[in-house]
XYZ file of N, CA and C in Angstrom:
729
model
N -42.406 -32.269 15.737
C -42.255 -32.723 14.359
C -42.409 -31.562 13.376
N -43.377 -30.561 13.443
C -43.719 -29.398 13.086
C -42.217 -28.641 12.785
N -41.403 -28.738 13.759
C -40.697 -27.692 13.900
C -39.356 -28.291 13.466
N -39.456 -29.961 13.525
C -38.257 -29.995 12.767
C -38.344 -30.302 11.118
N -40.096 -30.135 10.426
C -40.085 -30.263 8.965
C -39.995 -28.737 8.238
N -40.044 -27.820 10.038
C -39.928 -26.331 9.315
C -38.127 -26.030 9.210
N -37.584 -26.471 9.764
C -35.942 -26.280 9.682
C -35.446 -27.254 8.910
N -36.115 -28.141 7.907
C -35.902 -28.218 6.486
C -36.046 -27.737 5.259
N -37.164 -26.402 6.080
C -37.806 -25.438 5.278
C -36.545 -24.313 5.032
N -36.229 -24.147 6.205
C -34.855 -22.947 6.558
C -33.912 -23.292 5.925
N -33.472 -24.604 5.693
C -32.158 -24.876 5.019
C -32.361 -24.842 3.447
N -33.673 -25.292 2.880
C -34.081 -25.207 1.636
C -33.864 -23.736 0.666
N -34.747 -22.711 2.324
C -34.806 -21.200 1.480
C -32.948 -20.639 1.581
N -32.345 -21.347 2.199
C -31.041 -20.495 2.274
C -30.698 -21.264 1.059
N -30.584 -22.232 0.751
C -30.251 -23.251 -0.853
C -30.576 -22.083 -2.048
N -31.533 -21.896 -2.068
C -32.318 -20.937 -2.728
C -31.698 -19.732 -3.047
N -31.426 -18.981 -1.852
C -30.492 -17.793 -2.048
C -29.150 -17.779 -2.948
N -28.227 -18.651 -1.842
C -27.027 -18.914 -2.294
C -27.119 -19.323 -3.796
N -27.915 -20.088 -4.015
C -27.929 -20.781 -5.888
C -28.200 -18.890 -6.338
N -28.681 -17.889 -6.047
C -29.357 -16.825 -6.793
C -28.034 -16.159 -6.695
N -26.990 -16.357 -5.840
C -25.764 -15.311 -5.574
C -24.699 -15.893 -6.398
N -24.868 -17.404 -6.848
C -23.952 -17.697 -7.395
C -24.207 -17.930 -9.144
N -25.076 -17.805 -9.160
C -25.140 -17.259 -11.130
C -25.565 -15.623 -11.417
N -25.084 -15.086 -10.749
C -24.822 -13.620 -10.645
C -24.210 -13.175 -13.033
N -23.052 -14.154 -13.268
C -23.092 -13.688 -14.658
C -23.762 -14.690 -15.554
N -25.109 -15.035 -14.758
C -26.728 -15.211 -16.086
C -27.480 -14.876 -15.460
N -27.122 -13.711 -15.085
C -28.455 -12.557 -14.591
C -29.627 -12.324 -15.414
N -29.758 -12.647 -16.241
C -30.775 -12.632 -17.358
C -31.820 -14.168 -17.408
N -30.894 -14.963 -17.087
C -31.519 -16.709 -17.139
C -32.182 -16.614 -15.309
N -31.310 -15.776 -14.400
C -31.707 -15.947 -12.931
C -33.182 -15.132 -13.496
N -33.042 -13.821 -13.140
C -34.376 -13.211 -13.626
C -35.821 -13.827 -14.378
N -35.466 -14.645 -15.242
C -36.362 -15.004 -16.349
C -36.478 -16.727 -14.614
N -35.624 -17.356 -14.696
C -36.529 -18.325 -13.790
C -36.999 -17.562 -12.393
N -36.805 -16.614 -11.889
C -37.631 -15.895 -10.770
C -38.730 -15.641 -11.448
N -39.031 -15.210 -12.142
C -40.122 -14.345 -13.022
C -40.913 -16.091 -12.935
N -40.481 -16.972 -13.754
C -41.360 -18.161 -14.170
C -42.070 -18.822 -12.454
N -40.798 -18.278 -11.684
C -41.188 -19.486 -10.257
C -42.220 -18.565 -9.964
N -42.484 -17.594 -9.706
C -43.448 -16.325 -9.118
C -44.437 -15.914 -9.687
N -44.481 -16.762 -11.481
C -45.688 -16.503 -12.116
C -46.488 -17.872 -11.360
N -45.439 -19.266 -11.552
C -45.952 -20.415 -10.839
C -46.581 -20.265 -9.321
N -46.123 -19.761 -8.761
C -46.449 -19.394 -7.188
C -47.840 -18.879 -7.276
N -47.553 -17.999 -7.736
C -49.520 -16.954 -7.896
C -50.459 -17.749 -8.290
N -50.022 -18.036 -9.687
C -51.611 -18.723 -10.410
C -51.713 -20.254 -9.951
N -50.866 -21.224 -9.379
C -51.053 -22.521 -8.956
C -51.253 -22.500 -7.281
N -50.733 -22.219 -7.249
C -50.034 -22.166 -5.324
C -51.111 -21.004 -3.993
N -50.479 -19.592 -4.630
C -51.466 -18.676 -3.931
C -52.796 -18.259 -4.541
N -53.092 -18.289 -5.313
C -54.450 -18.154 -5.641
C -55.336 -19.156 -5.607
N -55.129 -20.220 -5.842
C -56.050 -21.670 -5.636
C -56.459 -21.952 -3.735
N -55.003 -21.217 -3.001
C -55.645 -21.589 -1.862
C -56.110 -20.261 -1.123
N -55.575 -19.070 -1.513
C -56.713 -18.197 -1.417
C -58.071 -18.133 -1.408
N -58.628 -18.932 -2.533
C -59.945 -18.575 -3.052
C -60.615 -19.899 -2.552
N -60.074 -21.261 -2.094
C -60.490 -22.459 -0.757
C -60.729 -21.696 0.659
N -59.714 -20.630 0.904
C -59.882 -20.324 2.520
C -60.876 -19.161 2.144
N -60.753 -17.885 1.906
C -61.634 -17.075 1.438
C -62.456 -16.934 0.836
N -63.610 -17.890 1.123
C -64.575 -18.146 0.156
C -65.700 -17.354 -0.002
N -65.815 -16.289 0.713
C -66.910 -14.992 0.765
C -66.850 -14.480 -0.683
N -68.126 -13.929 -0.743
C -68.128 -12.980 -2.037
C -68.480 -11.615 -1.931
N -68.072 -10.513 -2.595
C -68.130 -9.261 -2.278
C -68.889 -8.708 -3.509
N -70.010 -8.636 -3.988
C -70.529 -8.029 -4.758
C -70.265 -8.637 -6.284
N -70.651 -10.657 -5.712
C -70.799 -11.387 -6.694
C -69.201 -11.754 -7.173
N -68.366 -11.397 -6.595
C -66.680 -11.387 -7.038
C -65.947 -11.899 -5.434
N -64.983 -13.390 -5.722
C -64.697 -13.733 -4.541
C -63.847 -12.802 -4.013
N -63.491 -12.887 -2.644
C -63.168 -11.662 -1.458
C -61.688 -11.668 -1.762
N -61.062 -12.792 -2.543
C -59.869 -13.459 -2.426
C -58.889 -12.587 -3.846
N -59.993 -12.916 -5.123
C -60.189 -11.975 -6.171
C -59.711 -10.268 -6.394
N -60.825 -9.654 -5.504
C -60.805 -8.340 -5.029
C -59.276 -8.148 -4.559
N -58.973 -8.590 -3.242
C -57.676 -8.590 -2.542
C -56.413 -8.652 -3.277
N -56.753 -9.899 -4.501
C -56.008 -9.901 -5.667
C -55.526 -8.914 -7.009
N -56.486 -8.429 -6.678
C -55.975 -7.120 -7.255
C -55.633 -5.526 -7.098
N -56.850 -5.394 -5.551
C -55.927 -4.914 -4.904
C -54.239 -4.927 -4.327
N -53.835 -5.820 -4.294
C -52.708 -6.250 -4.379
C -51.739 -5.802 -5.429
N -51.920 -6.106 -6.760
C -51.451 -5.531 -7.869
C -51.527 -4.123 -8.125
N -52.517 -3.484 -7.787
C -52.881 -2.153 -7.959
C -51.668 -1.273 -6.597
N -52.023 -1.801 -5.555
C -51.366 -1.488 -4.732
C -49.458 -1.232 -5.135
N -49.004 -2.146 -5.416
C -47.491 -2.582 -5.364
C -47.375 -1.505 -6.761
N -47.963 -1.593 -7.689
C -47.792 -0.537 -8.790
C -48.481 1.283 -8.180
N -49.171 1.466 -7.372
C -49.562 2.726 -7.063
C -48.065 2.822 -6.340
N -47.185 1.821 -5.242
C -46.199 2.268 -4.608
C -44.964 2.588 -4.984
N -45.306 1.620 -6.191
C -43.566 2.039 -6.860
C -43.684 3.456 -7.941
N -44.984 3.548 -7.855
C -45.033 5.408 -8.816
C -44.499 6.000 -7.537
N -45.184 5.958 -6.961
C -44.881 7.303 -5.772
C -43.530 7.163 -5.542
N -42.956 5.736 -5.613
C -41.765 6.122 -4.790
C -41.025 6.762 -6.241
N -40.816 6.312 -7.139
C -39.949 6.434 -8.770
C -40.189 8.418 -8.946
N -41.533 8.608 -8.496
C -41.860 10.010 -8.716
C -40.926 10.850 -7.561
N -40.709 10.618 -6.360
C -40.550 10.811 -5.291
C -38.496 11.067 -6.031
N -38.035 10.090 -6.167
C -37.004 9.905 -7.097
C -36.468 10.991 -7.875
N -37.462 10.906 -8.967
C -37.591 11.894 -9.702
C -37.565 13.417 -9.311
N -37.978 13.419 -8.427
C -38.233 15.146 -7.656
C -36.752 15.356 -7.191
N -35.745 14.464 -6.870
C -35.397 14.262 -6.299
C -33.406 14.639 -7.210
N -34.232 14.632 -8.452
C -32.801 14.188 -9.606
C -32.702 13.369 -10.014
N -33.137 11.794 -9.613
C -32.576 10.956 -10.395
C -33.701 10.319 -11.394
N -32.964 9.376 -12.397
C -33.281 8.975 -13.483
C -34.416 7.485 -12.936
N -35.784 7.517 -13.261
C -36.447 6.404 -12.547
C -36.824 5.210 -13.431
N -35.869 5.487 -14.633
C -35.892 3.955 -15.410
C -34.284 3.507 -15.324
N -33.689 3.894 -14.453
C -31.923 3.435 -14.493
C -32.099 3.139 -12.510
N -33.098 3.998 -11.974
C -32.606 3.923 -10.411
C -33.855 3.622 -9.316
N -34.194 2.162 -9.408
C -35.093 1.614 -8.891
C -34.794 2.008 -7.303
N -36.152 2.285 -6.861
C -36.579 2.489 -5.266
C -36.002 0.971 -4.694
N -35.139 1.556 -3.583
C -34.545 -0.277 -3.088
C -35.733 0.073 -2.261
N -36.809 0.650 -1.291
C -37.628 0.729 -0.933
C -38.446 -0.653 -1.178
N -38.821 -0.548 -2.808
C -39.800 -1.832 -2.931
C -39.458 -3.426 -3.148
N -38.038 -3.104 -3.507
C -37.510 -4.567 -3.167
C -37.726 -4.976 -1.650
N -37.284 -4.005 -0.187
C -37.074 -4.496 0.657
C -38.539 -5.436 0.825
N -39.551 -4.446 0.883
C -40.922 -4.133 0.796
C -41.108 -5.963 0.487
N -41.007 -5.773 -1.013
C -41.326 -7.048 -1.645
C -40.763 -8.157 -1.169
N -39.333 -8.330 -0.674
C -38.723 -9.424 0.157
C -39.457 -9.590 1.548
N -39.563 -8.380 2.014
C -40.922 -8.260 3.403
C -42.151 -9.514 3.585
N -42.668 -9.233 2.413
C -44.165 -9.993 2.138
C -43.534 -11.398 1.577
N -42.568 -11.662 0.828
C -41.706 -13.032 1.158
C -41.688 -14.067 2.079
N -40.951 -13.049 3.301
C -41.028 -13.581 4.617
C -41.709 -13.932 5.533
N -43.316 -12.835 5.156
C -44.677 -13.061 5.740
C -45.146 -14.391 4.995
N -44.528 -14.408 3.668
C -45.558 -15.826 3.043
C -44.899 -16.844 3.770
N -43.514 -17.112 3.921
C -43.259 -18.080 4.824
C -43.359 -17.964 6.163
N -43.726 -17.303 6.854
C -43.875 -17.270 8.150
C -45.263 -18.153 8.506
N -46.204 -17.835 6.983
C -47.993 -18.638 6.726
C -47.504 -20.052 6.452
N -46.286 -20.131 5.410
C -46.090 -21.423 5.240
C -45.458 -22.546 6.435
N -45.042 -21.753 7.313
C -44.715 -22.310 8.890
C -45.863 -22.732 9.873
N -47.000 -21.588 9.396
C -48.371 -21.709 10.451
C -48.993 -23.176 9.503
N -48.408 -23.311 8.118
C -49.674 -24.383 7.438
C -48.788 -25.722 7.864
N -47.854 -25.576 8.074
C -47.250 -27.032 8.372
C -47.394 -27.141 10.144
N -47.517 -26.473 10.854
C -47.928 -26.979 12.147
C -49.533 -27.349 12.545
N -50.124 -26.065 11.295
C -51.608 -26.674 11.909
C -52.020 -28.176 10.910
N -51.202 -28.024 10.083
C -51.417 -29.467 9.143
C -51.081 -30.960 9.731
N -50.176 -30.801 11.269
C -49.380 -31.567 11.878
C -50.391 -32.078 13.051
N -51.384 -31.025 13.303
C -52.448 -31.131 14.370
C -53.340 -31.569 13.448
N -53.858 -31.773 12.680
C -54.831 -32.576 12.040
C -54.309 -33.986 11.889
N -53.318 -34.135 11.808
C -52.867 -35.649 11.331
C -51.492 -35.849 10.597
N -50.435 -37.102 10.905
C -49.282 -37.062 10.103
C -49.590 -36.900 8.935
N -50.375 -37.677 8.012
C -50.549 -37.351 6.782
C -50.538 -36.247 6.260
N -51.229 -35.275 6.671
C -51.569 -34.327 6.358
C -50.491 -33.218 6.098
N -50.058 -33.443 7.704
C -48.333 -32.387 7.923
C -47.525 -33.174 6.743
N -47.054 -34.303 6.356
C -46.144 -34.708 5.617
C -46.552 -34.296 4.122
N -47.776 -34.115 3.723
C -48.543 -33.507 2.547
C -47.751 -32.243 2.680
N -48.107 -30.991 3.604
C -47.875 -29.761 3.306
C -46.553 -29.547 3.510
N -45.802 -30.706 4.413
C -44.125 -30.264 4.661
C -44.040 -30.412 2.989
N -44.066 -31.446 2.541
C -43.514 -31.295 1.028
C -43.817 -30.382 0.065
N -44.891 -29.845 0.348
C -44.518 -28.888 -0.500
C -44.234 -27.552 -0.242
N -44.482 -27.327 0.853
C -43.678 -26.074 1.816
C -41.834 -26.120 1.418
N -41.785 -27.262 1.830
C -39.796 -27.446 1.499
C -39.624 -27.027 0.438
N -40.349 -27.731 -0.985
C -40.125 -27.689 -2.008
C -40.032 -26.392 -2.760
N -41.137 -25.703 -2.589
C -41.049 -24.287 -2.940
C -40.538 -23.680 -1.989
N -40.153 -23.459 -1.082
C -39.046 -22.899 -0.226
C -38.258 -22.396 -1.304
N -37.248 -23.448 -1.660
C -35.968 -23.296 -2.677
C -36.208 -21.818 -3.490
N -37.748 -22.126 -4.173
C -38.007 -20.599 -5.081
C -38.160 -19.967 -4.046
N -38.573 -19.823 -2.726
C -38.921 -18.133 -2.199
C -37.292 -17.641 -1.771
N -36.383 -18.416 -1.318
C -35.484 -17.861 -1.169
C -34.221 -17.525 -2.498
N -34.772 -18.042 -3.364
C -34.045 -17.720 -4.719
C -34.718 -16.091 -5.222
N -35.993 -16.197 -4.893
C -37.107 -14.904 -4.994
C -36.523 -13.495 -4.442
N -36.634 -14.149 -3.097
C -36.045 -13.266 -1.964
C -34.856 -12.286 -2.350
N -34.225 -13.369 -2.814
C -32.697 -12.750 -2.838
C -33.036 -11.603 -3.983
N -33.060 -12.306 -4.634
C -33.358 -11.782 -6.524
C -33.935 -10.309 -6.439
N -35.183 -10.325 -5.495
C -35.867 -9.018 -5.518
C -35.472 -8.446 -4.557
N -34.573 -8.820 -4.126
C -33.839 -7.596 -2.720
C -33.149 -6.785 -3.415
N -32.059 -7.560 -4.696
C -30.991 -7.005 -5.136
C -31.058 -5.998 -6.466
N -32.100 -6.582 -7.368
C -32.843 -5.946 -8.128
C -33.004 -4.563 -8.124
N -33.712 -4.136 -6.784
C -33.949 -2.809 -6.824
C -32.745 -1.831 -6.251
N -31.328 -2.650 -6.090
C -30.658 -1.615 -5.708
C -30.189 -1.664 -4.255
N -30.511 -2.939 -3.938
C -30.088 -2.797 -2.228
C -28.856 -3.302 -2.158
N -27.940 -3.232 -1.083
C -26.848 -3.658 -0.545
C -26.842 -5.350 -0.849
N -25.708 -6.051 -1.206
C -25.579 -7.844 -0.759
C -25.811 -7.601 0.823
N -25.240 -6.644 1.747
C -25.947 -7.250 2.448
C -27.387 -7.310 3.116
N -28.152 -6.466 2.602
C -29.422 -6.166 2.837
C -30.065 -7.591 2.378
N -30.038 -8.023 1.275
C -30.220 -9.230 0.337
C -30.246 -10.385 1.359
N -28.749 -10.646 1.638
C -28.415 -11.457 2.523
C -29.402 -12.066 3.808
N -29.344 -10.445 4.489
C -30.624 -10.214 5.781
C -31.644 -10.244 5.225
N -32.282 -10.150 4.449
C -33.790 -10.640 4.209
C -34.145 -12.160 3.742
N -32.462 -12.522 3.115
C -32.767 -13.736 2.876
C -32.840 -14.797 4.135
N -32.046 -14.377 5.113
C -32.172 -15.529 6.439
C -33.344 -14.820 7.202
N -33.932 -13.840 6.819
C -35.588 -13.936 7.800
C -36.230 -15.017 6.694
N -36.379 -14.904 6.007
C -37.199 -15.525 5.242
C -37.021 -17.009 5.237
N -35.681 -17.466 5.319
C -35.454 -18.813 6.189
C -35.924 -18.999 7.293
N -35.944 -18.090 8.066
C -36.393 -18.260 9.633
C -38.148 -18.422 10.252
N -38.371 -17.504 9.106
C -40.023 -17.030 8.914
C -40.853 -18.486 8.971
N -40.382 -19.686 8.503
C -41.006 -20.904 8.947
C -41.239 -21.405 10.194
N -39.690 -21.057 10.673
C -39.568 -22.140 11.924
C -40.615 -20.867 13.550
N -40.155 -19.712 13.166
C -41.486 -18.588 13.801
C -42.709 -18.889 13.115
N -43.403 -19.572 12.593
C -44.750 -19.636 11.957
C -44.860 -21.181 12.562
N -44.194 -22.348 12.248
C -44.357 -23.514 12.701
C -44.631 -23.458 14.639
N -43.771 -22.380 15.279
C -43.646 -22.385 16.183
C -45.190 -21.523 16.867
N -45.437 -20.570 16.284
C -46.887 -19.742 16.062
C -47.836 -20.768 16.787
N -48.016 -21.919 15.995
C -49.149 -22.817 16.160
C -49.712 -22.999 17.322
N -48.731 -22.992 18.056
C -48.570 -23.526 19.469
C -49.660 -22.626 20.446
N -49.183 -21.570 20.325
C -50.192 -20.450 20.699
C -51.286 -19.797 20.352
N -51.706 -19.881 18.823
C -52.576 -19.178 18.277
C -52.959 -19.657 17.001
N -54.319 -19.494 16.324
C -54.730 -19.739 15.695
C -55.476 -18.308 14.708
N -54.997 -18.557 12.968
C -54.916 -17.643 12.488
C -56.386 -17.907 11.421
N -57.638 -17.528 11.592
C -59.190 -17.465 11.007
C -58.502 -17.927 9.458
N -59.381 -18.944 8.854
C -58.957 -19.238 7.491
C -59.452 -18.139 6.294
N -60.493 -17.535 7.027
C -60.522 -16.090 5.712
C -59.543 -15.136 5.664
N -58.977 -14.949 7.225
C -57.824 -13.893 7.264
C -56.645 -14.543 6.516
N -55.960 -15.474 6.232
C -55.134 -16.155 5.825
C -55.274 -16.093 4.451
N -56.765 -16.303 3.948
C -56.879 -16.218 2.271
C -56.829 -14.923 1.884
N -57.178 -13.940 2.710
C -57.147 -12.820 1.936
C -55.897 -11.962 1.999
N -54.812 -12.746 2.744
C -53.562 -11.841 3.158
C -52.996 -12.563 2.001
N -53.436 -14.074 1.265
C -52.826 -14.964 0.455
C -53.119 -13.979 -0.818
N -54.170 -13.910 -0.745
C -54.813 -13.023 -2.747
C -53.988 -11.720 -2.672
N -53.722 -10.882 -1.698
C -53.463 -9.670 -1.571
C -51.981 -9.610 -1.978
N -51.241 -10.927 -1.561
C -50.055 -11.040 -1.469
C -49.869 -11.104 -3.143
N -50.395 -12.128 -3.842
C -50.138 -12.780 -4.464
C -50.700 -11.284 -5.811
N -51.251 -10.798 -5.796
C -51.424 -9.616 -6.772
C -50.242 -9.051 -6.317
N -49.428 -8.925 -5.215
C -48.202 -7.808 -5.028
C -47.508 -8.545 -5.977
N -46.994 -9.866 -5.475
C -45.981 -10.815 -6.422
C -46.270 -11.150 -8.004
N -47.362 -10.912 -8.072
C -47.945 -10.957 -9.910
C -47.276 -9.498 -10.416
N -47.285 -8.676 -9.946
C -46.992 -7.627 -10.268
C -45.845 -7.363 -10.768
N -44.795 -7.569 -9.796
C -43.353 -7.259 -9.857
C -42.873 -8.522 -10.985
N -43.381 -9.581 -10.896
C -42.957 -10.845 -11.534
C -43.463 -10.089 -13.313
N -44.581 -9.178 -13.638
C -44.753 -9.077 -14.454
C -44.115 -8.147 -15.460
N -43.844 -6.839 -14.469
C -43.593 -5.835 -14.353
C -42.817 -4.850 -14.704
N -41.557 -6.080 -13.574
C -40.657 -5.723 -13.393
C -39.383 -7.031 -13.880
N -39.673 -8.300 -12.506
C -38.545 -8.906 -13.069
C -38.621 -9.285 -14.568
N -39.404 -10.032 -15.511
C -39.360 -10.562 -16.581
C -39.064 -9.271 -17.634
N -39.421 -8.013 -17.692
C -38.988 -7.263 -18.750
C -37.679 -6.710 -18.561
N -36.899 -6.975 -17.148
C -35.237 -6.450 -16.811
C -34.257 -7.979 -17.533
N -35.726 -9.114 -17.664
C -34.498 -10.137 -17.725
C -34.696 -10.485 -19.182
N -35.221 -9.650 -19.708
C -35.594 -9.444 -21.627
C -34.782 -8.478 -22.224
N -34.355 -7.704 -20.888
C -33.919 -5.891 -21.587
C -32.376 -5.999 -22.453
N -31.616 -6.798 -21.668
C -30.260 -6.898 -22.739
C -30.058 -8.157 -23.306
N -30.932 -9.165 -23.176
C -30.760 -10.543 -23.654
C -31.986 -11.187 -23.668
N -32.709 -10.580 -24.684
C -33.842 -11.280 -25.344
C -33.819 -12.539 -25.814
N -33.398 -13.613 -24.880
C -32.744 -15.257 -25.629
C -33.397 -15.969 -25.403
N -33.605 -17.014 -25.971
C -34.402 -17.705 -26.303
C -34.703 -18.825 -24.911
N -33.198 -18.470 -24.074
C -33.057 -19.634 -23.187
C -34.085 -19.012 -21.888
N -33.591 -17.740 -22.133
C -34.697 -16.710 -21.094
C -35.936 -17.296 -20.459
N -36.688 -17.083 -22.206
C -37.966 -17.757 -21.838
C -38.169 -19.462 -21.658
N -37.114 -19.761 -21.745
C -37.005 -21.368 -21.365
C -36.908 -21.326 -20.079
N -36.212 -20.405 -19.642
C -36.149 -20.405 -17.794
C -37.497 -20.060 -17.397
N -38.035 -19.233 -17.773
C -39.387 -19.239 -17.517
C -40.515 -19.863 -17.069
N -40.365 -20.621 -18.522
C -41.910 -22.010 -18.644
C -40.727 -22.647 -17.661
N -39.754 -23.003 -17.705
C -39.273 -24.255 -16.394
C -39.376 -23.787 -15.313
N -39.673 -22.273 -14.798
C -39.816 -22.148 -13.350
C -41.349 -22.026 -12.897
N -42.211 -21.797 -13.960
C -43.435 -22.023 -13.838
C -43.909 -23.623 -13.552
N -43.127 -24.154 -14.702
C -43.534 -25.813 -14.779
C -43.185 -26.345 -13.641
N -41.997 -25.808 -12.753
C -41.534 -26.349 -11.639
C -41.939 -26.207 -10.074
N -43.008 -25.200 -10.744
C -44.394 -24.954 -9.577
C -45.600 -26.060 -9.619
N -45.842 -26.139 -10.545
C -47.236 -26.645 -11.558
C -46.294 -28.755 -10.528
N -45.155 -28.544 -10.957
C -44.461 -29.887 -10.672
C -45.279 -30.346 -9.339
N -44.230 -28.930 -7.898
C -44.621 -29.335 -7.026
C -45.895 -29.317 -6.341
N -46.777 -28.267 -7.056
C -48.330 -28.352 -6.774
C -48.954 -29.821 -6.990
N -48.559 -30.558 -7.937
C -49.330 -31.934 -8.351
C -48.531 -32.988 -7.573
N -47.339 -32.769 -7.149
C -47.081 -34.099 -6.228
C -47.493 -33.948 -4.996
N -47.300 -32.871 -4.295
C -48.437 -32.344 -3.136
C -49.705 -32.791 -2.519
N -50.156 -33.139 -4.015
C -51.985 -33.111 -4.113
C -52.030 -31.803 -3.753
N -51.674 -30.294 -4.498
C -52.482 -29.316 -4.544
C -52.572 -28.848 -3.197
């Protein structure tokens, strides 16, 4: 059952993509709702269950926290080096983004769904209820990681087809995580803190990067309407879920 609510997951994140390849001229409205789904993702989604599984504290500050910004700190220390690296190099590092950190960033994409594959099988071993709780909202936000996926593959400069290939791991990354279960079991602190760590990478770029590229030639009003609706459309599926 696991494995066939994760290959609703797969068909969802490829939905996802394809919708991101095909409004290619409102690149500005795509951007601004990636930016909103990925602000939604962090502050509703990965950080709330970060800081449930990782509940240690490190010098009065949860472990989940720390990781969290390590995370952010991290993804911004990598894209200097690489932009500098660039730079040494000849080229211009506000016109010629490192496809490096897109791949990078679509990478940790695929790892989040590969977790969102492990939460719907071990959710399936506790009880139907439970699995039918997290399939829904695993599916649901699916749609944004592979709209994500795509978005930040292409962003920095990579090939359609690089884009493409990261977008069907990242489809796939469920039904290998649902399938995971079977064999192994992943410690719920290790899980929260790969969740906070993640989720400062994705705060980052969402802050960073996508929302001020999707301001830079069309500061419109609808922009930030895509925004609050891709945030709100997190906030949506977090509350029908039950969280």
């Amino acid at each position: 059952m696991a494995v066939f609510v994760a290959l609703g997951a797969f068909l969802m994140t490829l939905a996802g993509g394809w919708t991101a390849q095909r409004v290619t001229d409102r690149r500005h409205l795509v951007l601004g709702l990636a930016g909103g789904l990925m602000l939604g993702v962090v502050g509703l989604d990965l950080l709330p269950e970060a800081l449930h599984a990782a509940d240690r504290e490190i010098f009065g500050v949860p472990a989940a926290l720390l990781l969290f910004v390590a995370g952010f700190l991290l993804a911004h220390l990598v894209e200097r080096l690489l932009a500098a690296r660039q730079a040494a190099h000849g080229a211009d590092e506000h016109h010629h983004r490192a496809p490096e950190v897109g791949l990078t960033a679509a990478a940790a994409m695929v790892g989040h769904s590969a977790m969102d594959g492990v939460a719907i099988g071990a959710a399936f071993q506790v009880g139907g209820g439970m699995g039918t709780s997290v399939a829904l909202a695993v599916i649901a936000h699916d749609f944004a990681d592979g709209f994500n996926t795509f978005t930040l593959t292409s962003l920095y400069g990579n090939a359609r087809r690089r884009a493409i290939g990261m977008l069907v791991a990242d489809a796939c990354a469920p039904l290998v995580g649902a399938l995971s279960t079977a064999f192994f079991h992943i410690p719920e602190p290790v899980l929260g803190g790969y969740l906070g760590l993640f989720g400062g990478v994705l705060l980052y770029l969402a802050a960073a990067e996508i929302l001020p590229e999707a301001h830079h030639e069309h500061p419109a009003r609808s922009t930030v309407l895509c925004t609050v609706a891709g945030a709100a459309f997190i906030w949506l599926v977090v509350g029908i879920s039950g969280g």
